[in-house]
Every structure is written in structure tokens, then in C-alpha cells.
Short mmCIF file of C-alpha atoms in Angstrom, two decimals:
data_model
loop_
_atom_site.label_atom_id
_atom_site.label_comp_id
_atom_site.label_asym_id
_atom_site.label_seq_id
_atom_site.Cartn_x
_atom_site.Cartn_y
_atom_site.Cartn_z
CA UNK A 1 6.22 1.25 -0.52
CA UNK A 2 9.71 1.60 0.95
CA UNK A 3 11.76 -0.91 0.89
CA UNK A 4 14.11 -1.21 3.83
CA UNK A 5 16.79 -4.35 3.54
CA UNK A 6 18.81 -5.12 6.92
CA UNK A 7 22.37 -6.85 6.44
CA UNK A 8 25.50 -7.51 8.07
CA UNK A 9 24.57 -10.11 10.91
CA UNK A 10 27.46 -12.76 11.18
CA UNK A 11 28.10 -14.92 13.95
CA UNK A 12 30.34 -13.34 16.95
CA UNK A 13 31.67 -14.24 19.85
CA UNK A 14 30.96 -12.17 23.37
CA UNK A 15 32.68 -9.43 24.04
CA UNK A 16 32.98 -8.53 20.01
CA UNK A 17 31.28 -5.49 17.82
CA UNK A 18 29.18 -5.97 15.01
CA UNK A 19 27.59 -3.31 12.61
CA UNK A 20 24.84 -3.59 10.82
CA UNK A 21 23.31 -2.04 7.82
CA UNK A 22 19.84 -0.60 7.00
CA UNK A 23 19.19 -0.06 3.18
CA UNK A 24 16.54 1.31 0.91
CA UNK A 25 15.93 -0.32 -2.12
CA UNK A 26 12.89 1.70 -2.80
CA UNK A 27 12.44 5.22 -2.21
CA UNK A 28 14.55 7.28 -0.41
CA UNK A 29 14.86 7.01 3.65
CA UNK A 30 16.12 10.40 4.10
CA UNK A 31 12.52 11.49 5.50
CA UNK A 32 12.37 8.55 7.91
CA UNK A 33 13.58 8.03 11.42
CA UNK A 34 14.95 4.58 11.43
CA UNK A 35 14.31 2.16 13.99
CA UNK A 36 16.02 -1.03 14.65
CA UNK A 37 14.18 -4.26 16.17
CA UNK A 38 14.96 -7.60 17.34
CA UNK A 39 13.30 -11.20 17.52
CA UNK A 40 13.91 -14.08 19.76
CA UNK A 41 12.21 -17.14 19.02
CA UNK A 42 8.78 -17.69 20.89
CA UNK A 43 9.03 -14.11 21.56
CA UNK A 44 7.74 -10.71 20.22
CA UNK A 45 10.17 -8.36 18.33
CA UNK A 46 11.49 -6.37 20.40
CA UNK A 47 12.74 -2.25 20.06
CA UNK A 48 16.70 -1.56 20.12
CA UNK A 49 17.24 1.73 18.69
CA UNK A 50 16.80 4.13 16.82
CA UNK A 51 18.09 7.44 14.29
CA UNK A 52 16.25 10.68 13.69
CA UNK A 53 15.32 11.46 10.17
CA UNK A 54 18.20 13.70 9.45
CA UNK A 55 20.84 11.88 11.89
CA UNK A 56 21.00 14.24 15.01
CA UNK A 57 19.28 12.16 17.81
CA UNK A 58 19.36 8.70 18.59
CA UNK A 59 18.10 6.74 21.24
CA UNK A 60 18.43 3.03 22.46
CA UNK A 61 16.81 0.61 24.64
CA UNK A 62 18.50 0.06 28.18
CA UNK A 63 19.83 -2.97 26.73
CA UNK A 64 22.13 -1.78 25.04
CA UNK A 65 22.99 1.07 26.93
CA UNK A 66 26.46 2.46 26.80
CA UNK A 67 27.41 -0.16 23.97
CA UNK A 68 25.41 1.09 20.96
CA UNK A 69 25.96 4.04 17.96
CA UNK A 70 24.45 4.58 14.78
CA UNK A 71 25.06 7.27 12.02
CA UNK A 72 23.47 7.61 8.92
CA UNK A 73 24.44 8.83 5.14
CA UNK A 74 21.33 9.41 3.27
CA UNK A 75 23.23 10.03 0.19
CA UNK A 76 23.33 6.42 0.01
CA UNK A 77 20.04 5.61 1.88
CA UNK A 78 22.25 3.51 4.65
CA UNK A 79 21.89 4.27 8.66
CA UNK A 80 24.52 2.16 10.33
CA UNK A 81 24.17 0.60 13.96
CA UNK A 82 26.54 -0.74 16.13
CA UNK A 83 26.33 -2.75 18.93
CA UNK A 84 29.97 -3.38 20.97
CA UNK A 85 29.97 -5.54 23.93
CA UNK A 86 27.85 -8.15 22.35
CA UNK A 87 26.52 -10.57 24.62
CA UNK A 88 24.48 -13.78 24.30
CA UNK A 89 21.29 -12.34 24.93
CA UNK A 90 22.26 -10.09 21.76
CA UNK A 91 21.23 -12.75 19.60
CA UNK A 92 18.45 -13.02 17.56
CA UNK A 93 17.66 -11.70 13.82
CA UNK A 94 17.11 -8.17 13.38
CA UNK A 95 14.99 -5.58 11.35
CA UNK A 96 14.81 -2.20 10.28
CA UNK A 97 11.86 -0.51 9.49
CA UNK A 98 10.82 3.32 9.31
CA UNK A 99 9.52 4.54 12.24
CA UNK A 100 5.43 5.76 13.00
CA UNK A 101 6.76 9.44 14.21
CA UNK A 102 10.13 10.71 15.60
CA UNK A 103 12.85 8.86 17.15
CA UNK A 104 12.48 8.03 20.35
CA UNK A 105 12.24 4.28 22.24
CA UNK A 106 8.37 4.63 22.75
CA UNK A 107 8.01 5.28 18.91
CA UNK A 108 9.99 2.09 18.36
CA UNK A 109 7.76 0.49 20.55
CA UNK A 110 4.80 1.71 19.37
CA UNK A 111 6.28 1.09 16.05
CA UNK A 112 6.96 -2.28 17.02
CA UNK A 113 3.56 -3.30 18.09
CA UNK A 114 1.87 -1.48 15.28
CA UNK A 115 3.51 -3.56 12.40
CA UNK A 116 3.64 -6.99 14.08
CA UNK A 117 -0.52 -6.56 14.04
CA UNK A 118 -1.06 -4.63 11.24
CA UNK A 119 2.00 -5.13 8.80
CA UNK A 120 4.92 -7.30 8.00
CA UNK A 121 8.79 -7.33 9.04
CA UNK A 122 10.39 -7.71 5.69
CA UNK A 123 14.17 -9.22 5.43
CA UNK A 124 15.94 -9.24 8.76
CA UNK A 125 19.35 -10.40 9.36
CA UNK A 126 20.97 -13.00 11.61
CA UNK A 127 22.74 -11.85 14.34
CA UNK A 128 24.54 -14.51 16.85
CA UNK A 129 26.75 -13.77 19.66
CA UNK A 130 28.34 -17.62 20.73
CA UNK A 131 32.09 -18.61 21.93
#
């Protein structure tokens, strides 16, 4: 089963960057495109992002348009979002998981809907964007 551990949410005020990390602590992610999510409470989790397997495409939710990057090193099993421009609507705790297929925001959708019925979110991490 892989293993996917996200980390680095702090507390940051608007306007700030934050990046986040996506770990393995099982097998190897290298094969996986990585996709990022995010929960409110009362609401679903919701798709952000997301990294092709070997690190050459990305794609993002309009959300977060023009204020997100990622890059991976799967040497060390680590894909690395960031989100500048954070706003309060930014907030929320948020999960990695591999991706059903290849990067793109209807995969992380899909992917999105698929493990809230069927699976389970794992460790997320705290992110909160407050002055």
C-alpha cells in the first residue's frame, strides 16, 4: 500500500507563500502522478493540483491559478507544491494522494470522489492563511 505523508502546513498570513511536502513512506512514488486536495469543514475535499509521474506536466485548479508550482525529486520520493498569494479561502488541511490515471484536474477530481467513497485520506496537514 503506498504510503503518502503530507507536511509543512503552518499558519500564514495573506498575501504569504507556503510549500508543502508530499512523502512516501512506503514504496516508491516515482510511478505516480501526485495530486494534491483540500478540505473545508462541512465540505467535500476538494482538487488543487497536481504533478505528472515523472515531473513534466502539472496542472491546477482555477483557484489557484497563476499562484501555484510544484516540482518533484523522486530520488527522495518528495513532490513539492507551492501556493504564493495565499488567501483566506486557502485554508483548510490538505492531502496528497496518488492519482487514478495521469495528471490532469479531472483525474484529481475523479480521484477525489473515488477515495472519499471508496477509500480513506490518510495524514493531511494544516494549512491556515489568517492576519
Amino acid at each position: 500500500q503506498l504510503q503518502l505523508v503530507a507536511s509543512g502546513g503552518a499558519l500564514v498570513q495573506p498575501g504569504g507563500s507556503l510549500r508543502l511536502s508530499c512523502a512516501s513512506s512506503g514504496p516508491s512514488l516515482d510511478r505516480y502522478a501526485i495530486g494534491w486536495f483540500r478540505q473545508v469543514p462541512g465540505k467535500e475535499h476538494e482538487g488543487v493540483a497536481c504533478i505528472s509521474s515523472s515531473g513534466i506536466s502539472a496542472n491546477h485548479a482555477d483557484s489557484v491559478v497563476g499562484r501555484y508550482t510544484v516540482s518533484r525529486d523522486n530520488a527522495k520520493s518528495t513532490v513539492y507544491p507551492q501556493t504564493n498569494s495565499l488567501k483566506a479561502e486557502d485554508t483548510g488541511v490538505y492531502y496528497c494522494g496518488a492519482l487514478l490515471g495521469p495528471c490532469s484536474i479531472g483525474t484529481v477530481t475523479n480521484t477525489a470522489r473515488t477515495v472519499a467513497e471508496f477509500g480513506s485520506w490518510g495524514r493531511g496537514t494544516q494549512v491556515t492563511v489568517s492576519s
